[in-house]
Coordinates of C-alpha atoms (C1' of nucleotides) in Angstrom, one line a residue:
Chain A
M1 CA -6.4 -29.0 -29.2
A2 CA -5.5 -30.9 -26.1
G3 CA -3.2 -33.0 -25.8
Q4 CA 0.0 -33.6 -28.2
K5 CA 1.9 -36.0 -29.1
K6 CA 5.4 -35.9 -29.3
K7 CA 7.2 -32.7 -28.1
S8 CA 3.7 -31.3 -27.4
P9 CA 3.8 -27.7 -26.3
P10 CA 4.7 -26.6 -22.5
T11 CA 0.8 -26.4 -21.5
R12 CA 1.9 -24.0 -18.9
T13 CA 5.1 -21.4 -18.6
P14 CA 6.2 -21.5 -15.5
A15 CA 6.2 -18.2 -14.8
P16 CA 9.1 -16.3 -16.4
A17 CA 10.2 -14.9 -13.6
E18 CA 8.4 -11.0 -15.2
A19 CA 11.6 -10.6 -17.5
G20 CA 10.2 -6.8 -18.3
A21 CA 9.2 -7.5 -21.6
S22 CA 7.1 -9.5 -22.2
R23 CA 4.9 -10.3 -19.4
T24 CA 2.2 -12.7 -19.9
S25 CA -1.0 -11.5 -18.1
L26 CA -1.0 -14.6 -15.3
W27 CA -4.9 -15.0 -16.6
E28 CA -3.2 -16.1 -19.7
R29 CA -1.7 -18.1 -17.5
L30 CA -3.4 -19.8 -15.8
A31 CA -6.8 -20.3 -19.1
T32 CA -4.6 -23.1 -20.1
P33 CA -6.7 -25.7 -18.6
A34 CA -3.7 -27.0 -16.5
P35 CA -2.9 -30.2 -18.3
A36 CA -2.5 -32.8 -14.9
A37 CA 0.2 -34.1 -13.5
R38 CA 1.1 -34.9 -9.8
T39 CA -1.4 -32.1 -8.9
V40 CA -1.6 -30.7 -5.4
L41 CA -1.3 -27.7 -6.5
T42 CA -3.6 -24.8 -7.9
P43 CA -4.0 -21.5 -8.0
E44 CA -7.9 -22.1 -6.2
R45 CA -6.1 -24.2 -2.9
I46 CA -2.9 -21.2 -3.1
A47 CA -5.9 -18.7 -3.3
E48 CA -7.8 -19.9 -0.8
V49 CA -5.1 -20.7 1.6
A50 CA -3.4 -17.3 1.2
V51 CA -7.3 -15.2 1.4
G52 CA -7.9 -17.5 5.1
I53 CA -4.5 -15.7 5.9
A54 CA -5.3 -13.2 5.3
D55 CA -8.5 -13.0 7.0
A56 CA -7.6 -14.6 9.7
E57 CA -4.0 -12.7 10.7
G58 CA -4.0 -9.4 8.5
I59 CA -2.0 -8.9 4.8
E60 CA 1.5 -8.7 6.8
A61 CA 0.5 -12.2 7.7
V62 CA 0.5 -13.0 4.6
T63 CA 4.2 -14.4 3.3
M64 CA 4.8 -17.0 0.7
R65 CA 6.7 -19.7 3.5
R66 CA 3.7 -18.8 5.9
L67 CA 1.3 -19.1 2.6
A68 CA 3.8 -22.8 1.8
T69 CA 4.0 -23.9 5.6
E70 CA -0.5 -23.5 5.5
L71 CA -0.1 -25.5 2.3
G72 CA 2.2 -28.4 3.3
V73 CA 4.3 -27.3 0.7
A74 CA 8.1 -27.0 0.5
P75 CA 8.6 -22.7 0.6
M76 CA 9.4 -22.2 -3.4
A77 CA 6.5 -24.5 -4.6
A78 CA 4.0 -22.1 -5.2
Y79 CA 6.4 -20.3 -7.9
R80 CA 5.2 -22.7 -10.6
Y81 CA 1.8 -20.9 -10.4
V82 CA 2.7 -17.1 -9.7
S83 CA 5.6 -15.5 -10.2
G84 CA 5.9 -13.3 -7.6
K85 CA 4.3 -11.9 -4.7
D86 CA 2.1 -9.7 -6.1
D87 CA 0.8 -11.5 -8.7
L88 CA 0.0 -14.3 -5.2
L89 CA -1.5 -10.7 -4.6
E90 CA -3.6 -10.5 -7.8
L91 CA -4.3 -13.5 -6.8
M92 CA -6.6 -13.3 -4.2
V93 CA -7.9 -10.3 -4.6
D94 CA -9.7 -11.9 -7.2
R95 CA -11.1 -14.6 -5.5
A96 CA -12.0 -12.6 -2.6
Y97 CA -13.9 -10.5 -5.6
G98 CA -15.4 -13.6 -7.0
E99 CA -17.8 -13.3 -4.4
L100 CA -19.8 -11.0 -5.8
A101 CA -22.3 -12.1 -7.7
A102 CA -23.7 -10.4 -9.9
P103 CA -26.6 -8.0 -9.9
E104 CA -30.3 -9.0 -10.8
P105 CA -31.4 -7.8 -14.5
G106 CA -34.1 -6.1 -14.0
A107 CA -34.1 -3.5 -11.7
G108 CA -33.1 0.2 -12.9
W109 CA -29.4 1.5 -13.2
R110 CA -29.6 3.4 -10.2
E111 CA -30.2 0.5 -8.2
T112 CA -28.4 -1.2 -9.6
L113 CA -25.3 0.8 -9.4
R114 CA -26.4 1.6 -5.8
G115 CA -26.2 -2.4 -4.9
L116 CA -23.2 -3.3 -6.0
A117 CA -21.3 -0.5 -4.5
V118 CA -23.3 -1.1 -1.3
R119 CA -21.7 -5.1 -1.6
T120 CA -18.1 -4.3 -2.6
R121 CA -18.4 -2.6 0.6
E122 CA -19.5 -5.1 2.2
L123 CA -17.0 -7.3 0.7
V124 CA -13.9 -4.8 2.0
L125 CA -15.6 -5.1 5.0
R126 CA -15.2 -9.0 5.0
H127 CA -11.2 -8.7 3.4
P128 CA -9.9 -4.8 4.6
W129 CA -7.2 -6.5 3.2
L130 CA -8.9 -5.6 0.0
V131 CA -7.7 -2.0 0.9
Q132 CA -4.8 -2.4 2.3
L133 CA -2.0 -4.2 -0.1
P134 CA 1.9 -3.7 0.3
S135 CA 1.3 -3.8 -3.6
G136 CA 0.1 -1.1 -5.0
R137 CA 0.5 -3.6 -7.9
A138 CA -2.1 -5.6 -7.1
A139 CA -4.2 -3.1 -5.3
V140 CA -6.4 -1.4 -8.7
A141 CA -5.2 -4.4 -11.1
P142 CA -7.5 -5.4 -13.9
T143 CA -8.6 -8.9 -12.7
P144 CA -11.6 -11.1 -14.1
N145 CA -13.2 -10.3 -11.2
R146 CA -12.9 -6.8 -10.8
V147 CA -13.3 -5.8 -14.1
A148 CA -16.8 -7.8 -14.2
L149 CA -17.9 -5.4 -11.9
A150 CA -17.4 -3.0 -14.2
E151 CA -19.1 -4.4 -17.1
W152 CA -21.7 -4.8 -14.5
G153 CA -21.9 -1.2 -13.8
M154 CA -21.7 -0.5 -17.9
R155 CA -24.6 -2.8 -18.5
A156 CA -26.8 -1.7 -15.8
L157 CA -26.2 2.2 -17.4
A158 CA -26.9 0.7 -21.5
E159 CA -29.8 1.8 -21.0
A160 CA -29.4 4.9 -19.9
G161 CA -28.4 5.9 -22.9
L162 CA -25.9 7.7 -22.6
S163 CA -21.6 8.1 -24.6
A164 CA -19.4 6.0 -24.1
D165 CA -17.4 8.9 -22.6
E166 CA -20.1 9.7 -19.4
T167 CA -21.0 5.2 -19.2
M168 CA -17.3 4.9 -18.6
A169 CA -16.8 8.1 -16.8
A170 CA -20.0 7.1 -14.6
V171 CA -18.6 3.3 -13.3
D172 CA -15.8 5.5 -12.5
T173 CA -16.4 7.5 -10.3
V174 CA -18.7 5.1 -8.3
G175 CA -16.4 2.7 -8.3
S176 CA -13.4 5.7 -7.3
Y177 CA -15.7 6.6 -4.8
V178 CA -15.9 2.7 -3.7
Q179 CA -12.5 2.2 -3.3
G180 CA -11.3 5.5 -1.6
R181 CA -14.3 5.8 1.0
T182 CA -14.4 2.1 2.2
A183 CA -9.5 2.4 2.4
A184 CA -10.5 4.7 4.7
E185 CA -12.9 3.5 6.5
V186 CA -10.9 0.2 7.3
A187 CA -7.9 2.7 8.4
T188 CA -9.6 4.4 11.0
R189 CA -10.8 1.3 12.2
H190 CA -7.7 0.2 12.6
L191 CA -7.0 3.4 14.5
M192 CA -9.2 3.5 16.7
A193 CA -8.1 -0.4 17.7
A194 CA -5.0 0.4 17.7
Q195 CA -5.7 2.8 20.5
G196 CA -4.8 1.6 24.6
A197 CA -2.7 5.1 25.3
P198 CA -3.6 5.4 29.6
G199 CA -5.0 9.1 30.5
D200 CA -6.5 9.5 27.3
A201 CA -9.9 9.9 28.2
D202 CA -11.0 12.0 24.9
A203 CA -10.2 9.5 22.2
L204 CA -12.7 7.4 24.3
R205 CA -15.4 9.9 24.6
T206 CA -15.5 11.2 21.7
S207 CA -14.2 8.2 19.5
M208 CA -11.1 9.5 17.9
A209 CA -7.7 8.1 17.4
P210 CA -5.7 9.3 20.0
E211 CA -2.8 10.7 17.2
M212 CA -6.3 12.4 15.7
T213 CA -6.9 13.9 19.1
W214 CA -3.6 14.7 19.5
L215 CA -3.9 17.1 16.3
I216 CA -7.0 18.4 17.3
R217 CA -5.3 20.0 21.1
T218 CA -3.5 22.2 18.6
G219 CA -5.5 24.4 17.5
R220 CA -5.7 24.5 14.2
Y221 CA -7.8 22.9 12.5
P222 CA -11.3 24.7 14.9
A223 CA -14.1 24.0 11.6
F224 CA -12.7 20.1 12.6
H225 CA -12.5 20.6 15.2
H226 CA -16.5 22.3 15.6
Y227 CA -17.7 19.3 13.3
I228 CA -16.4 16.1 14.5
G229 CA -17.7 17.4 17.6
T230 CA -21.0 18.0 16.6
A231 CA -22.0 15.1 14.6
R232 CA -24.6 12.3 15.3
H233 CA -23.2 10.1 11.9
K234 CA -19.3 10.3 13.2
D235 CA -19.6 6.7 14.2
D236 CA -21.4 5.3 11.5
P237 CA -19.8 4.1 8.3
Q238 CA -23.1 3.4 7.0
W239 CA -24.1 6.9 6.6
Q240 CA -21.5 8.0 5.7
F241 CA -21.1 5.9 2.9
E242 CA -24.4 5.6 1.4
T243 CA -25.1 9.3 1.8
G244 CA -21.7 9.9 -0.3
L245 CA -23.3 7.1 -2.2
D246 CA -26.3 8.3 -2.6
C247 CA -24.9 12.1 -3.5
I248 CA -22.5 10.9 -6.3
L249 CA -25.6 8.9 -8.2
D250 CA -28.6 12.2 -8.3
G251 CA -25.6 14.1 -9.7
L252 CA -24.9 12.1 -11.8
A253 CA -28.3 11.5 -13.0
T254 CA -29.0 15.9 -12.7
R255 CA -25.9 16.0 -14.9
L256 CA -26.0 13.7 -17.3
H257 CA -29.9 14.0 -18.0
I258 CA -30.8 10.2 -17.0
Chain B
M1 CA 9.4 27.3 29.8
A2 CA 12.6 25.9 28.1
G3 CA 15.8 25.1 30.2
Q4 CA 15.4 23.7 33.8
K5 CA 18.3 24.1 35.3
K6 CA 18.5 19.9 36.8
K7 CA 17.6 17.3 36.4
S8 CA 15.7 18.2 33.1
P9 CA 12.8 16.0 31.7
P10 CA 14.6 14.7 28.7
T11 CA 13.2 16.5 25.9
R12 CA 12.2 14.7 23.0
T13 CA 11.5 10.5 23.6
P14 CA 13.6 9.3 21.2
A15 CA 10.7 7.1 19.5
P16 CA 9.5 4.4 21.3
A17 CA 10.0 1.7 19.4
E18 CA 6.5 1.8 19.4
A19 CA 5.7 -0.6 21.9
G20 CA 1.9 -1.9 21.3
A21 CA 0.1 0.6 24.1
S22 CA 1.3 4.1 24.7
R23 CA 2.2 5.4 20.6
T24 CA 3.2 8.9 21.4
S25 CA 1.6 10.0 17.5
L26 CA 5.1 10.8 16.0
W27 CA 3.5 14.4 14.9
E28 CA 3.8 14.4 19.3
R29 CA 7.3 14.0 19.4
L30 CA 8.0 16.2 16.8
A31 CA 6.4 19.2 18.1
T32 CA 9.2 19.5 21.3
P33 CA 11.3 21.9 19.7
A34 CA 14.1 20.0 19.7
P35 CA 15.9 21.6 22.0
A36 CA 19.8 21.8 19.4
A37 CA 22.3 19.3 20.3
R38 CA 24.7 18.6 17.4
T39 CA 22.0 18.5 14.7
V40 CA 23.0 17.1 11.4
L41 CA 19.6 15.4 11.2
T42 CA 16.5 17.1 11.0
P43 CA 12.5 15.5 10.6
E44 CA 12.7 18.1 7.5
R45 CA 15.8 16.4 6.4
I46 CA 14.7 12.9 6.0
A47 CA 11.5 13.8 4.4
E48 CA 13.1 16.2 2.4
V49 CA 16.4 13.7 0.9
A50 CA 13.4 11.1 0.7
V51 CA 10.1 11.7 -1.0
G52 CA 13.7 13.4 -3.4
I53 CA 13.7 9.6 -4.5
A54 CA 10.8 8.4 -4.4
D55 CA 10.3 11.2 -6.4
A56 CA 13.2 10.2 -9.0
E57 CA 13.1 6.4 -8.5
G58 CA 9.8 5.5 -7.3
I59 CA 8.2 3.9 -3.1
E60 CA 11.2 1.1 -3.3
A61 CA 14.3 2.8 -3.7
V62 CA 12.9 4.4 -0.5
T63 CA 15.1 1.7 2.3
M64 CA 16.1 3.1 5.1
R65 CA 19.9 2.3 3.8
R66 CA 19.5 4.6 0.8
L67 CA 18.0 7.2 2.7
A68 CA 21.0 7.2 5.2
T69 CA 23.3 7.3 2.4
E70 CA 21.6 10.1 0.4
L71 CA 21.5 12.0 3.7
G72 CA 25.0 11.1 4.5
V73 CA 25.2 9.3 7.4
A74 CA 25.2 5.9 9.9
P75 CA 22.1 3.4 8.6
M76 CA 20.5 3.8 12.0
A77 CA 20.9 7.5 12.1
A78 CA 17.4 8.1 10.9
Y79 CA 15.5 5.9 13.7
R80 CA 16.7 8.5 16.1
Y81 CA 13.5 11.1 14.6
V82 CA 11.1 8.4 13.5
S83 CA 10.7 4.8 15.3
G84 CA 10.0 2.4 11.9
K85 CA 10.0 3.4 8.1
D86 CA 6.4 3.6 8.5
D87 CA 7.1 7.0 10.3
L88 CA 9.3 7.6 8.1
L89 CA 6.7 7.3 5.0
E90 CA 4.0 9.5 7.0
L91 CA 6.6 11.8 7.6
M92 CA 7.1 11.8 3.6
V93 CA 2.6 12.5 3.2
D94 CA 3.1 15.5 5.2
R95 CA 5.5 16.7 2.8
A96 CA 3.8 16.1 0.0
Y97 CA 0.9 17.5 1.0
G98 CA 2.1 20.8 2.5
E99 CA 2.9 21.4 -0.8
L100 CA -0.7 22.4 -1.3
A101 CA -1.4 26.2 -0.7
A102 CA -4.3 26.9 1.3
P103 CA -7.3 28.0 -0.7
E104 CA -8.3 32.1 -1.1
P105 CA -11.2 32.3 1.5
G106 CA -12.8 35.0 -1.0
A107 CA -14.4 31.7 -3.7
G108 CA -17.8 30.9 -2.8
W109 CA -17.7 26.6 -1.5
R110 CA -17.6 24.8 -5.1
E111 CA -14.6 26.8 -6.6
T112 CA -13.6 26.0 -3.7
L113 CA -13.7 22.1 -3.6
R114 CA -13.4 21.7 -6.5
G115 CA -9.6 23.9 -6.3
L116 CA -8.0 21.3 -3.8
A117 CA -9.5 18.4 -6.0
V118 CA -7.3 19.3 -8.8
R119 CA -4.9 20.4 -6.7
T120 CA -4.3 17.3 -5.5
R121 CA -4.9 15.0 -8.3
E122 CA -1.8 17.5 -9.7
L123 CA 0.1 16.8 -6.5
V124 CA -0.4 12.8 -6.8
L125 CA 0.7 13.2 -10.8
R126 CA 3.8 14.6 -9.3
H127 CA 4.0 12.3 -6.6
P128 CA 2.8 9.1 -7.5
W129 CA 4.1 7.5 -4.4
L130 CA 1.3 8.8 -2.7
V131 CA -0.9 6.4 -3.9
Q132 CA 1.9 3.3 -3.8
L133 CA 2.5 3.8 -0.6
P134 CA 3.8 0.4 0.4
S135 CA 2.5 0.3 4.0
G136 CA -1.1 1.1 4.0
R137 CA -1.1 3.0 7.5
A138 CA 1.1 5.6 6.2
A139 CA -1.3 5.5 2.7
V140 CA -4.9 7.4 5.1
A141 CA -2.7 8.4 8.3
P142 CA -4.1 11.6 9.4
T143 CA -0.9 14.3 9.3
P144 CA -0.6 17.2 10.2
N145 CA -0.9 19.1 6.4
R146 CA -4.1 16.2 5.1
V147 CA -5.7 17.2 8.0
A148 CA -5.5 21.1 6.8
L149 CA -6.6 20.1 4.0
A150 CA -10.6 18.4 5.5
E151 CA -10.2 21.6 7.4
W152 CA -9.9 24.3 3.9
G153 CA -12.6 21.9 2.8
M154 CA -15.1 22.1 5.8
R155 CA -14.5 26.2 6.0
A156 CA -15.4 26.1 2.4
L157 CA -18.2 24.8 3.2
A158 CA -19.8 27.1 6.5
E159 CA -21.3 29.0 4.4
A160 CA -23.8 26.6 3.5
G161 CA -25.5 26.3 6.2
L162 CA -25.2 22.5 7.0
S163 CA -25.5 20.0 9.6
A164 CA -22.1 19.3 11.0
D165 CA -23.5 15.5 9.4
E166 CA -23.2 17.2 5.5
T167 CA -20.9 19.1 5.8
M168 CA -17.9 15.5 7.0
A169 CA -19.5 13.7 4.7
A170 CA -19.6 15.9 2.3
V171 CA -15.8 16.8 2.4
D172 CA -14.7 12.7 2.7
T173 CA -16.8 12.4 0.2
V174 CA -15.0 14.9 -2.1
G175 CA -12.2 13.3 -0.6
S176 CA -12.5 9.5 -1.7
Y177 CA -12.9 10.2 -4.9
V178 CA -9.9 12.3 -5.0
Q179 CA -7.9 9.9 -2.8
G180 CA -9.5 6.4 -6.1
R181 CA -9.6 7.5 -9.4
T182 CA -5.9 9.4 -8.6
A183 CA -5.2 6.2 -6.8
A184 CA -6.2 4.4 -10.0
E185 CA -5.3 6.8 -12.8
V186 CA -1.5 7.0 -11.3
A187 CA -1.9 2.9 -12.1
T188 CA -3.1 3.3 -15.1
R189 CA -0.4 4.9 -16.1
H190 CA 2.2 2.6 -14.5
L191 CA 0.5 -0.2 -16.2
M192 CA 0.8 1.5 -20.1
A193 CA 4.2 2.1 -18.9
A194 CA 5.6 -1.2 -18.5
Q195 CA 4.4 -3.0 -21.6
G196 CA 6.4 -4.0 -24.2
A197 CA 4.9 -6.1 -25.5
P198 CA 5.9 -7.9 -28.6
G199 CA 3.9 -8.4 -31.5
D200 CA 0.8 -7.0 -29.4
A201 CA -0.2 -4.3 -31.7
D202 CA -3.4 -4.3 -30.3
A203 CA -2.3 -3.5 -27.4
L204 CA -1.2 0.4 -28.9
R205 CA -3.7 1.0 -31.0
T206 CA -6.3 1.0 -27.6
S207 CA -3.7 2.4 -25.8
M208 CA -4.7 -0.7 -23.6
A209 CA -2.3 -2.5 -20.8
P210 CA -2.0 -5.8 -22.2
E211 CA -2.9 -7.7 -19.2
M212 CA -6.7 -5.9 -20.0
T213 CA -6.5 -6.1 -24.1
W214 CA -6.0 -9.9 -22.6
L215 CA -8.8 -10.4 -21.1
I216 CA -11.0 -8.1 -23.2
R217 CA -10.1 -11.2 -26.2
T218 CA -12.6 -13.6 -23.4
G219 CA -15.5 -12.4 -24.5
R220 CA -16.8 -12.0 -20.8
Y221 CA -17.3 -8.4 -20.7
P222 CA -18.3 -7.9 -24.3
A223 CA -20.4 -3.7 -22.8
F224 CA -16.7 -3.2 -21.5
H225 CA -15.2 -3.8 -25.1
H226 CA -17.8 -1.4 -26.3
Y227 CA -17.4 0.9 -23.8
I228 CA -13.8 1.8 -24.5
G229 CA -14.0 0.5 -27.4
T230 CA -15.7 3.5 -29.1
A231 CA -15.0 6.2 -26.2
R232 CA -13.2 8.7 -26.5
H233 CA -11.7 10.7 -23.9
K234 CA -10.2 7.3 -22.9
D235 CA -7.0 8.3 -23.0
D236 CA -7.9 12.3 -21.6
P237 CA -7.9 11.3 -17.4
Q238 CA -7.7 15.3 -16.6
W239 CA -11.1 14.9 -18.7
Q240 CA -12.3 11.9 -16.7
F241 CA -11.3 13.0 -13.6
E242 CA -12.7 16.2 -13.2
T243 CA -16.2 14.8 -15.0
G244 CA -16.5 12.8 -12.2
L245 CA -15.5 15.5 -9.5
D246 CA -18.8 17.7 -11.3
C247 CA -20.7 15.0 -11.0
I248 CA -20.0 15.0 -7.2
L249 CA -20.6 18.9 -6.9
D250 CA -24.3 18.6 -9.0
G251 CA -25.2 16.1 -6.7
L252 CA -23.9 17.5 -3.1
A253 CA -26.1 20.9 -4.4
T254 CA -29.1 19.0 -5.1
R255 CA -29.0 16.6 -2.1
L256 CA -28.1 18.7 0.3
H257 CA -29.7 21.8 -1.2
I258 CA -27.1 24.2 -1.5
Chain C
dG1 C1' 38.5 26.3 32.0
dG2 C1' 37.0 21.1 34.1
dT3 C1' 33.9 18.5 34.7
dC4 C1' 29.4 16.5 33.7
dT5 C1' 25.5 15.4 31.7
dG6 C1' 22.3 14.3 27.9
dT7 C1' 21.2 14.4 22.7
dT8 C1' 23.1 12.7 18.8
dG9 C1' 25.3 9.6 15.2
dC10 C1' 27.3 5.0 14.2
dG11 C1' 28.7 -0.2 14.3
dT12 C1' 27.7 -4.1 14.9
dA13 C1' 24.2 -8.0 14.5
dC14 C1' 20.7 -10.4 13.3
dA15 C1' 15.3 -12.3 11.8
dA16 C1' 12.5 -12.6 8.3
dC17 C1' 12.1 -12.0 4.0
dG18 C1' 10.9 -12.7 -1.5
dT19 C1' 13.1 -15.5 -4.0
dA20 C1' 17.1 -18.3 -8.2
dT21 C1' 19.0 -22.9 -9.2
dC22 C1' 19.0 -27.1 -9.5
dA23 C1' 18.2 -31.5 -8.0
dA24 C1' 14.3 -35.2 -6.9
dG25 C1' 9.9 -37.1 -7.4
dA26 C1' 5.1 -38.4 -9.6
dG27 C1' 2.4 -39.2 -13.3
dT28 C1' 1.0 -40.2 -18.0
dA29 C1' 2.0 -42.3 -22.7
dG30 C1' 4.7 -45.2 -25.5
Chain D
dC1 C1' 9.4 -51.5 -18.3
dT2 C1' 11.0 -47.3 -20.1
dA3 C1' 10.9 -42.9 -21.7
dC4 C1' 9.3 -38.5 -21.1
dT5 C1' 7.5 -33.9 -18.9
dC6 C1' 5.3 -31.2 -15.7
dT7 C1' 5.5 -30.8 -10.4
dT8 C1' 8.1 -30.5 -6.3
dG9 C1' 12.2 -29.8 -2.4
dA10 C1' 15.7 -28.5 -0.5
dT11 C1' 19.3 -25.2 -0.8
dA12 C1' 21.5 -21.2 -0.1
dC13 C1' 22.2 -15.8 -2.1
dG14 C1' 20.7 -10.8 -1.1
dT15 C1' 18.0 -7.7 0.8
dT16 C1' 15.4 -5.7 4.3
dG17 C1' 13.7 -2.9 8.9
dT18 C1' 15.4 -2.9 13.0
dA19 C1' 17.5 -4.1 17.5
dC20 C1' 21.5 -2.9 20.6
dG21 C1' 25.2 -0.7 23.0
dC22 C1' 28.3 2.9 22.3
dA23 C1' 30.8 6.6 21.0
dA24 C1' 31.5 11.4 20.3
dC25 C1' 30.0 16.3 20.8
dA26 C1' 26.6 21.1 22.6
dG27 C1' 26.4 23.6 26.9
dA28 C1' 25.1 24.2 31.4
dC29 C1' 26.7 24.7 35.8
dC30 C1' 31.2 25.3 39.5

DNA sequence: GGTCTGTTGCGTACAACGTATCAAGAGTAG
DNA sequence: CTACTCTTGATACGTTGTACGCAACAGACC
């Protein structure tokens, strides 16, 4: 089934320029076992190098030219494997999510879901660009390893005897929370890191982004001001993340009677 | 305090090119009452026109040139008011969030939080680009109207007698969920709208994006396959949103004893 | 009313990006 | 060795964001 004699069908469609209609899903294209010729470039290597750039210098440093340079290859070479930059980003996302290991089957649904959420947060902190993708498509694209994450969550809930709708709602709820919360955490960290305004000692004292400091001073947000002033865990994103997560898991247990 | 005689201080700093160090927060710059000269352009009009473009043709149609054309103005004119495209996006986001009205004070914390979440989802569905921003900074920037949303949430929880940490955790948890869930919903809708692959009747029957269909067929995701095949509310994002939201509200009530 | 001052908008220009297109190269099968 | 196919290179184009300097206008004061 691998190699035919004459007029062998093209083994891998060369990234069909995303022609509106028949967009074969990148993963489908990549699944053909790569018939081997002069193979200098592979999707894995492309993804690995791109992830390396993004980790080291941020997602905005990942340009097709920079990637090519890093790969020691001409600027257009990677286009044989990805149909455009969006595909590249999807490849990167999938590689990153590939770092997540499957949960051990023994644990209960709650421990499993909690572990997946916590480890996903750690993954995002390791690769902050996961929640800073410039594409919007890649940010939520169903890549194989990302779908695997949902699969694990659903398997964990199988024991609970929920309906299909309830199971999906539970998994998606936790997933949405993780995505939203980690995005906010990474953004906050970036805002704080970018501060350097002189004379804004308030910003450092209250550990707040300077833009936020000014907003607070307008007096439009008394409750916000009060709470942010007295909160003790304000600089403990892990506590915030896990507190919210535990609330959600409580809620699932309560409402779904599990 | 408004007009001095001679050597009057410059009334509005002309968008200081974002010089790393002293980044005055856009909102601070805009707060100076605009000393009136030949005012053809205002931040409000810029935001309004930009939002109009994004609503009609998607966020990728919003370029500085296109914006200038629509404003009937030279390409660089808007740079007097925004220091770059990121600022423009922030302006747009804030204008969109400005559509949200403050909740009525009478209701309890749960109804208020629920109403804010539901109405925020409707807002995002009205302006899908809110969760497709190419910047990542603008996507989570604390703009005045967005902070106002958090403020309302905190005021609603004031009656519940929670600690500052608990209050912030509750508001941020709901907010993160809304952000994550709506982003996924908008992305799914886009994926489905972009489908047109011939011969993929399965995609339509199961109302799944074609990329997802292929992934499922690999057999790597049996639980996912099973649940998505039997779920009845699979095409009812509102049900999914509200179910998850109610779970979270339940969880807050349970864990925080309110 | 004339002049002065500073803000507002315009025009040009450039570097960087994503990507289309075609030609050349490497490798294997016969 | 020859023919064929897949892979990479080179070149180039259109579009984007934006730096820079200059011209036009409004109002304040003499």
